[in-house]
Coordinates of C-alpha atoms and ligand atoms in Angstrom, one line a residue:
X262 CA -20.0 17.8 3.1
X263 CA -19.2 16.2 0.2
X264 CA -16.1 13.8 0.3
X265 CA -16.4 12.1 -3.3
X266 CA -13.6 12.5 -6.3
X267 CA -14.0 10.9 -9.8
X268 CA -11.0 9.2 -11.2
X269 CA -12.1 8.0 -15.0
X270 CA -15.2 5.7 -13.9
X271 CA -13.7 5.2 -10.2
X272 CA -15.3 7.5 -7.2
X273 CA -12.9 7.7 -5.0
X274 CA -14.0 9.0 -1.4
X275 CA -11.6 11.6 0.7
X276 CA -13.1 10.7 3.9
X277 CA -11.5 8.1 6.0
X278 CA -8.7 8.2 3.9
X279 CA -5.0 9.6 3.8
X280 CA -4.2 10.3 0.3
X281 CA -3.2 8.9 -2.6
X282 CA -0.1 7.4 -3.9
X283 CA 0.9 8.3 -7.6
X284 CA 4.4 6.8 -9.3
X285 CA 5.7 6.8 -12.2
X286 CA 8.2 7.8 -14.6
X287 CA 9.4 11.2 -15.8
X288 CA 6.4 12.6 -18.1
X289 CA 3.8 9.8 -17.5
X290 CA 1.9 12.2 -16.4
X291 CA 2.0 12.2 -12.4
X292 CA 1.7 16.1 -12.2
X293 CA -1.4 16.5 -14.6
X294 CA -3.3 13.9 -12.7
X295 CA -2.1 15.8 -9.5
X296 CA -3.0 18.8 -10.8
X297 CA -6.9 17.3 -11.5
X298 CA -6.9 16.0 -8.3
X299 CA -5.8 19.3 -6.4
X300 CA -8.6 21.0 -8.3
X301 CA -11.1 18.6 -7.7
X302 CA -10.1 18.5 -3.8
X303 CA -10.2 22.1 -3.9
X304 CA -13.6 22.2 -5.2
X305 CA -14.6 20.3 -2.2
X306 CA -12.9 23.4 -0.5
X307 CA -10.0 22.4 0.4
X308 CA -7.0 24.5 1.6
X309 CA -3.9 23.5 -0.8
X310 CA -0.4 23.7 0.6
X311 CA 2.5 22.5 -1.7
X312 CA 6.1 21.4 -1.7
X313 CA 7.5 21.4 -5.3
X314 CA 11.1 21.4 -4.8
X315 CA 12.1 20.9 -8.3
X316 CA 10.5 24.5 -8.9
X317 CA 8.3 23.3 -11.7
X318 CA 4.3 23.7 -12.1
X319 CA 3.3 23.5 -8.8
X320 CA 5.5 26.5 -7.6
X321 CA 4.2 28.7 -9.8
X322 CA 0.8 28.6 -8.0
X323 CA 3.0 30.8 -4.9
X324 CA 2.1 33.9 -6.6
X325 CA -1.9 33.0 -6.9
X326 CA -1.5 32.1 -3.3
X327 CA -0.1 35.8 -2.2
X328 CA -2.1 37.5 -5.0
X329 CA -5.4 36.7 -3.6
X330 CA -4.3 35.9 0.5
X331 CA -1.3 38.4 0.9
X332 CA 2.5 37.8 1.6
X333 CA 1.3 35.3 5.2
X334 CA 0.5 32.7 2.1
X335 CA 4.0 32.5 1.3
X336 CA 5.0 29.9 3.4
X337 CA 1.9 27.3 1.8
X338 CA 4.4 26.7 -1.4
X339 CA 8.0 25.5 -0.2
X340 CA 11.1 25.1 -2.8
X341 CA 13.4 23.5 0.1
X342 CA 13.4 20.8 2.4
X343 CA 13.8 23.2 5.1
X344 CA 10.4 24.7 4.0
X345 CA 8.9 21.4 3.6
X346 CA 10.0 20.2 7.1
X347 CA 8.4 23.6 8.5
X348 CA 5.3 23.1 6.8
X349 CA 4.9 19.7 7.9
X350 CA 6.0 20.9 11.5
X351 CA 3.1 23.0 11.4
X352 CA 0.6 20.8 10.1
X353 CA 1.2 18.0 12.5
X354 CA 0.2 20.8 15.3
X355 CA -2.7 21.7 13.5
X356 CA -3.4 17.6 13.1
X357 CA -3.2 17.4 17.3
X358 CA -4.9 20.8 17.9
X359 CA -7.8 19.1 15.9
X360 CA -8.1 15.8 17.8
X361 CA -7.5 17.7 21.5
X362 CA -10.8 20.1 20.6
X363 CA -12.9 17.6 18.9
X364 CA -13.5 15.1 21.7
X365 CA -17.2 15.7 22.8
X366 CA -18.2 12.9 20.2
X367 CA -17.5 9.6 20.0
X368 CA -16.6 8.3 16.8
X369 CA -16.9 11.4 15.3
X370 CA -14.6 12.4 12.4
X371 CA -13.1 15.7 10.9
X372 CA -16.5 15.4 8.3
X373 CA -18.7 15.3 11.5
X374 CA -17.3 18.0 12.8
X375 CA -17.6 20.1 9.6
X376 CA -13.2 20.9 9.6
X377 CA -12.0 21.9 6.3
X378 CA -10.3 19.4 4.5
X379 CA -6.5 20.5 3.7
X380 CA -4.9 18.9 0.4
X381 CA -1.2 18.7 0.3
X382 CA 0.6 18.3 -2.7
X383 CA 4.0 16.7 -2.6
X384 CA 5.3 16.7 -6.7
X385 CA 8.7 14.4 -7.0
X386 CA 9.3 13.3 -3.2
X387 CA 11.9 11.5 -4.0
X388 CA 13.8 14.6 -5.4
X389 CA 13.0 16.5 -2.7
X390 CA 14.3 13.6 0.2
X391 CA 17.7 13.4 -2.3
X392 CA 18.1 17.5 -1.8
X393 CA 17.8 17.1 2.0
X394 CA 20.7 16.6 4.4
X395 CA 20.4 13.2 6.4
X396 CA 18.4 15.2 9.5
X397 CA 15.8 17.0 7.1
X398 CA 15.0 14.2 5.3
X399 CA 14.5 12.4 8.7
X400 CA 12.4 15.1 9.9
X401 CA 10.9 15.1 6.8
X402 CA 9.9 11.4 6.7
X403 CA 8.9 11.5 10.5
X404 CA 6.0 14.1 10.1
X405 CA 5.1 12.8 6.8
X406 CA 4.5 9.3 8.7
X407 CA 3.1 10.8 11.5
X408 CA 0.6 12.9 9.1
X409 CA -0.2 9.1 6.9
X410 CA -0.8 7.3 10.3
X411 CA -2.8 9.5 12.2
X412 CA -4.6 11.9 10.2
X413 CA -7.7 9.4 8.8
X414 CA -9.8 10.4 11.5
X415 CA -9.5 13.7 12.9
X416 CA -6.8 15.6 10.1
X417 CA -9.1 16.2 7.3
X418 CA -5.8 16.1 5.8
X419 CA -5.5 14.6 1.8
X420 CA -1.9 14.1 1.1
X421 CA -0.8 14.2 -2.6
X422 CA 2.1 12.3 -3.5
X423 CA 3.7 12.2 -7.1
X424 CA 7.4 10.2 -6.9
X425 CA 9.6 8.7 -10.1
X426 CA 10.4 5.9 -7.9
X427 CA 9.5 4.0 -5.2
X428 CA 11.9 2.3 -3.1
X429 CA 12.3 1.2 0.2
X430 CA 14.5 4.0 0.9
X431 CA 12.3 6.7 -0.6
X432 CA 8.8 5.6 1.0
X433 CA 8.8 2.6 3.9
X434 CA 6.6 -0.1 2.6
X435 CA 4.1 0.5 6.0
X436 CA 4.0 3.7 4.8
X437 CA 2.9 3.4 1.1
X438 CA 0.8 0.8 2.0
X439 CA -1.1 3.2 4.0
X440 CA -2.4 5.3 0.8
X441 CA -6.0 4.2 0.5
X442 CA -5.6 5.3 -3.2
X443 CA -2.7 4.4 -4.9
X444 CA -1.8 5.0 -9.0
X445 CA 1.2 3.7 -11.1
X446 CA 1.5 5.9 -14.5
X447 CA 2.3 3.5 -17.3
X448 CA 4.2 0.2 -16.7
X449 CA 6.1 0.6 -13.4
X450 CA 9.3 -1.4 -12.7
X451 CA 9.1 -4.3 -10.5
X452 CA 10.7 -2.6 -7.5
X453 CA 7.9 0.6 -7.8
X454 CA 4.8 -1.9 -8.8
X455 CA 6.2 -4.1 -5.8
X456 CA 5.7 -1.2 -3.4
X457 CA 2.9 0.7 -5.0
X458 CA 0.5 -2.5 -5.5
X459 CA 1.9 -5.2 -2.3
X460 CA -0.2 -8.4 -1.8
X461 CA -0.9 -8.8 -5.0
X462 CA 0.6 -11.4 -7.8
X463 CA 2.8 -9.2 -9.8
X464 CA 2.0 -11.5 -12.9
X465 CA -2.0 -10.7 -12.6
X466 CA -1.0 -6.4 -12.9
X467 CA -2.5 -5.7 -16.0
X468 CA -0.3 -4.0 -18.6
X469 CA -1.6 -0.3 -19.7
X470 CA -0.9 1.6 -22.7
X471 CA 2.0 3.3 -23.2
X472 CA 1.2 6.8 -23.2
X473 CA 0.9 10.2 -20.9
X474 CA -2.6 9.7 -18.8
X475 CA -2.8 6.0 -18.9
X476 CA -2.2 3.9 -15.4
X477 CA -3.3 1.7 -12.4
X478 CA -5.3 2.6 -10.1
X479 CA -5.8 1.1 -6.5
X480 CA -8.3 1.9 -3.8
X481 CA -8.7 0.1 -0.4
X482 CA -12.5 0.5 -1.2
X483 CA -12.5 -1.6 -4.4
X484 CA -13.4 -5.8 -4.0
X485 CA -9.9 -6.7 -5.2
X486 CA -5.8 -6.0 -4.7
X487 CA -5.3 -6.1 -8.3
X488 CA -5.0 -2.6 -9.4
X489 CA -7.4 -1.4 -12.3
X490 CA -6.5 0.3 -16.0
X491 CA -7.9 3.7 -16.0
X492 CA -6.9 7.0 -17.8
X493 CA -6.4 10.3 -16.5
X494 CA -8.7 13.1 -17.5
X495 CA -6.7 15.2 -19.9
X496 CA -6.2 18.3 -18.9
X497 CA -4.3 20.1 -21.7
X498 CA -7.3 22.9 -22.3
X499 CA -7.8 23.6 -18.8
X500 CA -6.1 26.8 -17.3
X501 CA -5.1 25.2 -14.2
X502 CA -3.8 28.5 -12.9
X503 CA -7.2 30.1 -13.8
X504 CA -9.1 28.1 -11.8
X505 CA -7.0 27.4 -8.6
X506 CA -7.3 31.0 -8.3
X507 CA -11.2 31.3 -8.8
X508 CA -11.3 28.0 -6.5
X509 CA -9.2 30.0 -4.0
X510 CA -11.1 33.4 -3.9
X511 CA -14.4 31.3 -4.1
X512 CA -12.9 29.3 -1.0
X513 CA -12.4 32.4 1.2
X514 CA -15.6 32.3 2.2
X515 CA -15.4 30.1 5.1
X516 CA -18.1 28.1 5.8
X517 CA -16.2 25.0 7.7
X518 CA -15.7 25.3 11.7
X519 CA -14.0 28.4 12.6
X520 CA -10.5 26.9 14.6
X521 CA -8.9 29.3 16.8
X522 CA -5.8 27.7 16.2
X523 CA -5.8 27.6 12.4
X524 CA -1.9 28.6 11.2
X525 CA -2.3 30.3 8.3
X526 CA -4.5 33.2 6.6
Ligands
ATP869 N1 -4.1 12.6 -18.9 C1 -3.4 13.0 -19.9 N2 -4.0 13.0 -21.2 C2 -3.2 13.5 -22.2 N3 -2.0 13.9 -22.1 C3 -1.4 13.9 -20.9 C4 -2.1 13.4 -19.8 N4 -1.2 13.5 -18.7 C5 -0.1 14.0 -19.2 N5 -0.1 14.2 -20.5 C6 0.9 14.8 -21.4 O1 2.2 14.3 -20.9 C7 3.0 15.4 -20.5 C8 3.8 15.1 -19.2 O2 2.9 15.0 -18.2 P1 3.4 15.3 -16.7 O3 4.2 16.6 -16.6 O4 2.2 15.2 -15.8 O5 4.4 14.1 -16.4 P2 5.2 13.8 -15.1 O6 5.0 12.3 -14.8 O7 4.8 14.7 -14.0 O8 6.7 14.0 -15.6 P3 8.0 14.5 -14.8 O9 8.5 13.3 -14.0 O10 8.9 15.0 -15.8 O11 7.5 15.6 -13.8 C9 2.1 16.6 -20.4 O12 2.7 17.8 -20.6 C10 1.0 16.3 -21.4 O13 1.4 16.7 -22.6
MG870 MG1 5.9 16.1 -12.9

């Protein structure tokens, strides 16, 4: 299986990994890096589920989803928290039904066992959390964690996660330190680059240009905590639509383990 994404010059891998972290502010371009990185992942094959609950680009994949899986896809693209917090329900099953039929090995991992890496896109978290009543949003934030903590071995589960801001109230810092990959768009403030980038000097971030596409990148996997100028493929002549759709058809044919107690169509 392969488990390698390009990021600019940076190869970033999937496996042992929970996802990557991507901040910035509105039209840095967060959801056209997203969008890349979905596509690549999906490539890969991948499964995409999304939670877009601003309604914007990402939603507008639902309708691919049903077109080529049927109505049962309609619950991979949620527009509410409540959706969200179902989704994640559900995924955190799948997550434990993984590791309770995959012990035979030792040390084996989801790539091991040939499991289908799942990407899940979360576009403006923090919108979504500020939407939520006070028990969503827990319930929200408690899968979410239990998804970033325990998925790395067994999950085969790529999390996605584009946010304006990052605070301590949006994102616990143990839990975005746990992105192996983690990206500020543009210059962050110093709460977000505090957060996105900890352990390192905030004086030694280099500053990026400041335009759509340009950022910081961070990987767990690279010799240094100082995050690293890079810009984001552009992706302005690519039908993104077009080709999730080809990538979805082309990914029906299954050639990962067959799980019995896979949720969705
Ligand atoms: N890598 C890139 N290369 C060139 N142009 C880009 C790139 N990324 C984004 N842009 C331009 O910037 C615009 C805004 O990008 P995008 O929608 O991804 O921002 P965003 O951070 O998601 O904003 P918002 O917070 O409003 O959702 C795009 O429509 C595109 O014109
Ligand atoms: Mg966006």
């Amino acid at each position: 299986m392969q488990t390698f994404i390009k990021i600019d010059n940076y190869s970033i891998n999937i496996r042992g990994s929970t996802g990557a972290l991507i901040v910035g502010k509105p039209g840095s371009g967060k959801s056209v890096l997203v969008s890349y990185l979905l596509l690549k992942l999906m490539s890969l094959g991948a499964f995409p589920l999304i939670a877009d609950t601003k309604r914007s680009d990402f939603y507008s994949l639902k309708k691919i989803l049903k077109k080529v899986n049927g109505v049962q896809a309609n619950n991979r693209v949620c527009a509410t928290p409540n959706q969200v917090a179902r989704m994640l329900r559900t995924l955190n099953k799948l997550m434990n039904d993984r590791y309770v039929n995959h012990t035979e090995y030792w040390g084996w991992d989801w790539v091991d066992y040939n499991l289908r890496p799942i990407v899940v896109v979360f576009d403006e978290f923090s919108a979504t959390l500020s939407e939520a009543d006070k028990a969503t949003a827990n319930e929200i934030i408690n899968y979410l964690k239990q998804i970033i903590f325990k998925a790395r071995q067994m999950g085969g589960i790529y999390v996605l996660l584009a946010s304006q801001r990052l605070t301590a109230d949006v994102l616990e810092r143990n839990i975005s330190s746990e992105f192996s990959t983690r990206i500020g768009m543009q210059n962050l403030d110093r709460v977000s680059l505090g957060l996105a980038f900890p352990g390192c000097n905030l004086g030694e971030v280099p500053i990026v240009e400041n335009s759509p596409g340009h950022g910081l990148i961070y990987n767990d996997r690279f010799n240094t905590m100082i995050p690293q100028p890079f810009i984001a493929p552009d992706m302005s002549r690519v039908s993104i639509p077009k080709v999730f759709e080809n990538l979805e058809k082309k990914n029906k044919v299954n050639n990962f383990e067959k799980e019995s107690y896979w949720p969705w169509n």
